[in-house]
Amino acid sequence: MNKSGWHKTVMAVMLVSVLVLICGCGIFSGVAAGETDAYEEENANLVVVGFSQIGSESVWRTTNTLSVQKALTKENGYFLIFNNARQKQENQIKALRSFISQRVDYIVFSPVTENGWDTVLEEAREAGIPVILMDRMVNVEDASLYTTWIGSDVEEEGRKAGRWLEQYLRITNRQKEDINIIVLQGTLGSSSQRGRSSGFVEIANQYTNWHILDQRSGEFTTAKGKEIMEQMLDRYADIDVVVSQNDDMTFGAIEAIEESGRSVGRNGDILILSFDAVKDALLLVEEGKIAVDVECNPEQGMYLAEVIGMLERGEKVEKAYVVEEKVFTKENVSKYIESRTY
Ligand code: AHR
């Protein structure tokens, strides 16, 4: 892609700002003009990507951020501008506007919730900047406001959890029993919360003896997951299953259940169905505390680099790229634990 002179100037300003921050003005004033020219030359052909990440609420999220940072390195030809939105849509919108004013080559973002993006995406389109969605989805009138999306089939993740429960109740001969279920939801209005909820409910609705007693948001964090689980345990005496929409909330929920004197697991009081499959959760699957963990794959950076590479070469890209994901239970988990890096 050809970089305009204006673009080179923006790159130079960004680099100078970074150098000022790192070195401090006094030291930087000692850098000779020739040296800054060398920096400009060296970086002028990098592809500039503005990446607005939701936050750092979970192990999954931190892994996802790292995977993008590892893929979009200077050595690979990228200049990555990273922004952490700390779970706030207004911060993401501000970040996107700042990327637009810096005239980045691409905007990548993982939308905290689905609604409310039309205006800022229009602004990106007017500026001629392609937008790549990662992980979560937006709900917009005009799908051409984004170029492509890379992420998980979260609805299918919800179905996978439901199907596992269906099969487990059949095998253990409990298919006629009343099954009381609590759902710990993620961030309300996010595509992972909505998809996992509707996928699971689709299966649950096929059984009149499955009762979803309550659904409350634990905001994808351990602390909130624990707090909500404590409330549920106080409110409902008979809980058979907890569907926890990520591992971080699961860690908190297990703590709350055990502190209340109840046990988790196939031979315990409450069955836990979880999502993400981070290493600490896989260890709990092996131990039998989590009955099933439906994987949500955070390693999306390499797909992102591939898609940007295609766009740079002028190739056509698909509207959606779905990453591969497994389901982990006590029966298969051991062989995956050692190689899990997050
Ligand atoms: O959108 C993906 C979800 O967001 C992950 O399941 C969760 O851990 C994260 O915070």
XYZ file of C-alpha atoms and ligand atoms in Angstrom:
352
model
C 0.000 0.000 0.000
C 1.366 3.482 -0.885
C 1.785 5.805 2.051
C 1.111 9.473 1.430
C 3.502 12.188 2.586
C 0.848 13.189 5.114
C 0.780 9.652 6.426
C 4.574 9.676 6.838
C 4.273 12.874 8.841
C 1.648 11.270 11.117
C 3.948 8.278 11.619
C 6.817 10.600 12.461
C 4.688 12.530 14.976
C 3.588 9.280 16.616
C 7.140 7.988 16.811
C 8.443 11.254 18.196
C 5.686 11.196 20.851
C 6.640 7.656 21.825
C 10.313 8.633 22.026
C 9.484 11.666 24.155
C 7.510 9.448 26.530
C 10.244 6.830 26.724
C 13.321 9.032 26.846
C 12.041 12.245 28.436
C 12.429 15.605 26.673
C 15.903 16.378 27.959
C 17.497 13.238 26.587
C 15.431 13.304 23.391
C 16.595 16.839 22.589
C 20.041 15.245 22.186
C 18.877 13.053 19.230
C 20.312 14.438 16.025
C 18.025 15.323 13.108
C 19.620 12.587 11.009
C 18.639 9.985 13.575
C 14.921 10.978 13.514
C 15.059 10.816 9.708
C 16.370 7.272 10.054
C 13.412 6.411 12.317
C 11.022 7.926 9.793
C 12.584 5.935 6.951
C 12.587 2.718 8.948
C 8.899 2.999 9.902
C 7.373 4.687 6.877
C 6.294 1.438 5.249
C 4.759 -0.170 8.297
C 1.037 -0.880 8.220
C -0.543 1.209 10.986
C -3.234 -0.616 12.973
C -5.325 0.971 15.734
C -6.596 -1.740 18.080
C -9.258 -0.998 20.673
C -9.524 -3.850 23.145
C -12.487 -4.183 25.532
C -10.438 -4.370 28.707
C -8.616 -6.955 30.787
C -11.513 -8.578 32.607
C -10.450 -12.191 32.087
C -7.552 -14.531 31.389
C -9.107 -15.028 27.960
C -8.991 -11.300 27.251
C -5.340 -10.909 28.302
C -4.425 -13.855 26.071
C -6.358 -12.337 23.194
C -4.516 -9.011 23.584
C -1.148 -10.775 23.683
C -1.981 -12.795 20.610
C -2.649 -9.587 18.631
C 0.491 -7.918 19.997
C 2.576 -10.963 19.032
C 1.152 -11.102 15.519
C 1.256 -7.394 14.652
C 4.911 -6.659 15.429
C 7.266 -4.237 13.748
C 9.281 -7.221 12.486
C 6.124 -8.437 10.737
C 5.576 -5.021 9.180
C 3.064 -3.439 11.580
C 2.884 -0.370 13.786
C 0.293 -1.223 16.432
C -1.492 1.468 18.442
C -3.144 -0.279 21.388
C -5.995 1.076 23.487
C -7.594 -0.589 26.530
C -11.227 0.588 26.846
C -11.682 -0.645 30.416
C -15.104 -2.152 29.647
C -16.626 1.161 28.512
C -18.194 1.668 25.106
C -17.600 5.439 25.342
C -13.844 4.759 25.687
C -13.942 2.529 22.616
C -15.744 5.193 20.596
C -13.154 7.779 21.702
C -10.330 5.405 20.718
C -11.883 4.762 17.307
C -12.202 8.525 16.702
C -8.593 9.025 17.695
C -7.526 6.268 15.246
C -9.540 8.023 12.529
C -7.885 11.366 13.215
C -4.470 9.677 13.132
C -5.406 8.235 9.715
C -4.424 4.653 10.637
C -4.480 2.071 7.838
C -6.851 -0.296 9.707
C -9.055 -0.176 12.763
C -9.405 -3.412 14.712
C -11.779 -3.606 17.635
C -13.615 -5.992 19.850
C -16.939 -4.303 20.668
C -17.855 -4.523 24.344
C -21.582 -4.709 23.485
C -23.373 -5.069 20.159
C -25.437 -1.865 19.824
C -24.539 1.774 19.227
C -21.729 1.646 16.643
C -23.372 2.979 13.466
C -22.213 6.613 13.755
C -18.552 6.000 14.522
C -18.335 3.273 11.885
C -19.807 5.738 9.347
C -17.015 8.138 10.327
C -14.405 5.429 9.711
C -15.939 4.680 6.330
C -15.918 8.370 5.370
C -12.217 8.452 6.266
C -11.680 5.383 4.050
C -10.395 3.207 6.917
C -11.342 -0.489 6.823
C -12.694 -1.822 10.126
C -11.997 -5.374 11.256
C -14.088 -6.757 14.113
C -12.473 -9.258 16.409
C -14.079 -11.632 18.922
C -17.427 -9.874 19.444
C -19.930 -8.618 16.895
C -21.764 -5.341 16.285
C -25.447 -4.932 15.558
C -25.549 -2.360 12.730
C -28.133 -1.523 10.058
C -25.545 -1.698 7.292
C -23.153 -4.647 7.407
C -20.820 -2.955 4.914
C -19.749 -0.642 7.772
C -17.178 -3.282 8.674
C -14.936 -5.221 6.335
C -14.741 -8.545 8.113
C -15.085 -10.279 11.475
C -12.850 -12.871 13.154
C -14.244 -14.713 16.150
C -16.111 -17.638 17.689
C -19.504 -19.130 16.956
C -20.781 -18.232 20.418
C -24.288 -19.497 19.783
C -22.854 -22.894 18.908
C -20.770 -22.731 22.110
C -24.036 -22.370 24.062
C -25.557 -25.315 22.184
C -22.463 -27.435 22.874
C -22.937 -26.893 26.630
C -26.637 -27.765 26.327
C -25.941 -30.878 24.288
C -23.350 -32.054 26.778
C -25.902 -31.752 29.612
C -28.512 -33.531 27.513
C -26.155 -36.442 26.894
C -24.899 -36.558 30.486
C -28.454 -36.753 31.905
C -29.258 -39.525 29.449
C -26.150 -41.570 30.328
C -26.752 -41.163 34.074
C -30.418 -42.022 33.674
C -31.621 -38.686 35.015
C -33.492 -37.521 31.933
C -36.859 -37.523 33.761
C -35.623 -35.627 36.845
C -36.336 -31.942 37.397
C -33.094 -30.077 36.658
C -32.736 -26.647 38.264
C -30.339 -24.377 36.400
C -28.676 -21.042 37.188
C -27.021 -19.080 34.381
C -24.147 -16.737 35.256
C -24.138 -14.411 32.283
C -21.266 -12.369 30.931
C -21.457 -8.648 30.105
C -25.097 -7.989 29.206
C -25.588 -7.072 25.558
C -22.244 -8.521 24.478
C -22.341 -11.037 21.671
C -20.691 -13.728 23.805
C -23.371 -13.324 26.484
C -26.221 -13.195 23.973
C -24.965 -16.062 21.823
C -24.129 -18.415 24.681
C -27.490 -17.669 26.323
C -29.569 -18.270 23.218
C -27.608 -21.367 22.165
C -28.079 -22.969 25.576
C -31.743 -21.933 25.837
C -32.402 -23.464 22.415
C -31.482 -26.889 23.856
C -33.044 -26.240 27.295
C -36.388 -25.382 25.667
C -36.624 -28.923 24.343
C -36.987 -30.241 27.898
C -39.924 -29.341 30.124
C -38.051 -30.687 33.164
C -35.093 -28.256 32.708
C -35.870 -25.158 34.741
C -33.745 -22.020 34.356
C -34.359 -20.581 37.837
C -32.425 -17.364 37.313
C -29.937 -15.614 35.006
C -27.752 -12.801 36.329
C -24.653 -11.094 35.016
C -21.299 -11.735 36.669
C -19.716 -9.425 34.077
C -17.136 -12.042 33.074
C -15.094 -11.457 36.279
C -14.205 -13.743 39.183
C -15.236 -11.254 41.893
C -18.658 -10.564 40.398
C -19.151 -14.250 39.542
C -18.603 -15.108 43.197
C -20.904 -12.332 44.424
C -23.775 -13.386 42.135
C -23.304 -17.074 42.968
C -23.523 -16.268 46.688
C -26.842 -14.497 46.079
C -28.144 -17.447 44.055
C -27.147 -19.923 46.769
C -28.987 -17.832 49.371
C -32.054 -17.589 47.164
C -32.347 -21.145 45.792
C -31.988 -24.220 47.997
C -31.913 -26.708 45.152
C -29.530 -25.917 42.306
C -28.426 -28.807 40.079
C -26.502 -27.024 37.335
C -24.623 -23.736 36.981
C -23.942 -22.555 33.444
C -21.171 -20.002 33.854
C -20.440 -18.068 30.670
C -16.687 -17.820 31.303
C -13.985 -19.474 33.375
C -13.211 -16.396 35.464
C -16.786 -16.310 36.798
C -16.582 -20.084 37.258
C -13.579 -19.720 39.598
C -15.608 -17.312 41.752
C -18.738 -19.483 41.585
C -16.864 -22.609 42.721
C -15.422 -20.682 45.662
C -18.905 -19.499 46.658
C -20.408 -22.991 46.340
C -17.649 -24.623 48.372
C -17.752 -21.911 51.040
C -21.494 -22.572 51.387
C -20.708 -26.178 52.274
C -21.891 -27.601 48.964
C -19.776 -29.530 46.499
C -19.247 -29.410 42.745
C -18.744 -32.203 40.228
C -20.488 -35.252 38.823
C -20.710 -36.836 42.264
C -21.278 -33.535 44.040
C -24.275 -31.259 44.580
C -23.865 -28.939 41.579
C -22.647 -29.558 38.043
C -20.608 -26.713 36.520
C -20.685 -26.003 32.772
C -18.111 -23.393 31.790
C -16.720 -21.568 28.740
C -13.242 -20.470 27.545
C -11.056 -23.435 28.621
C -8.064 -21.592 30.064
C -5.382 -23.752 31.675
C -6.517 -23.317 35.316
C -10.019 -24.312 34.293
C -8.767 -27.354 32.374
C -7.012 -28.446 35.571
C -10.384 -28.195 37.346
C -11.956 -30.278 34.573
C -9.271 -32.908 35.202
C -9.966 -32.710 38.941
C -13.671 -33.163 38.240
C -14.832 -29.792 39.605
C -15.856 -28.436 36.192
C -17.993 -30.995 34.345
C -17.522 -29.539 30.871
C -15.585 -26.591 29.489
C -16.537 -25.328 26.034
C -13.542 -23.726 24.397
C -13.541 -20.131 23.199
C -10.306 -19.620 21.296
C -8.553 -16.302 22.141
C -5.603 -16.811 19.794
C -6.981 -14.698 16.982
C -3.914 -12.558 16.252
C -2.555 -14.817 13.523
C -5.898 -14.822 11.707
C -5.931 -11.044 11.974
C -2.439 -10.722 10.456
C -3.476 -13.064 7.653
C -6.606 -11.051 6.857
C -4.735 -7.723 6.889
C -2.094 -9.291 4.635
C -4.824 -10.268 2.161
C -6.316 -6.765 2.225
C -2.867 -5.239 1.704
C -2.406 -7.423 -1.374
C -5.804 -6.317 -2.651
C -7.319 -9.781 -2.218
C -10.967 -10.394 -1.439
C -11.713 -11.409 2.149
C -14.661 -13.304 3.603
C -17.221 -11.438 5.690
C -16.605 -13.786 8.653
C -13.831 -16.075 9.889
C -14.774 -18.524 12.633
C -11.947 -19.927 14.754
C -11.755 -23.629 15.684
C -12.854 -24.731 19.144
C -13.090 -27.945 21.195
C -15.114 -29.253 24.127
C -13.216 -30.514 27.182
C -14.418 -33.091 29.692
C -12.677 -35.409 32.164
C -12.530 -38.011 29.370
C -10.315 -36.002 26.982
C -8.773 -33.097 28.916
C -5.464 -34.573 30.150
C -3.766 -34.640 26.773
C -4.392 -30.908 26.246
C -3.259 -29.485 29.581
C 0.494 -29.467 29.126
C 0.473 -27.588 25.852
C -2.000 -24.948 27.089
C -0.072 -21.693 27.373
C -2.744 -19.502 29.004
O -15.994 -12.430 24.152
C -15.253 -13.472 24.675
C -15.460 -13.528 26.155
O -15.001 -12.323 26.729
C -14.724 -14.609 26.894
O -15.471 -15.750 27.075
C -14.536 -13.973 28.224
O -13.678 -14.635 29.073
C -14.166 -12.621 27.816
O -14.028 -11.696 28.760
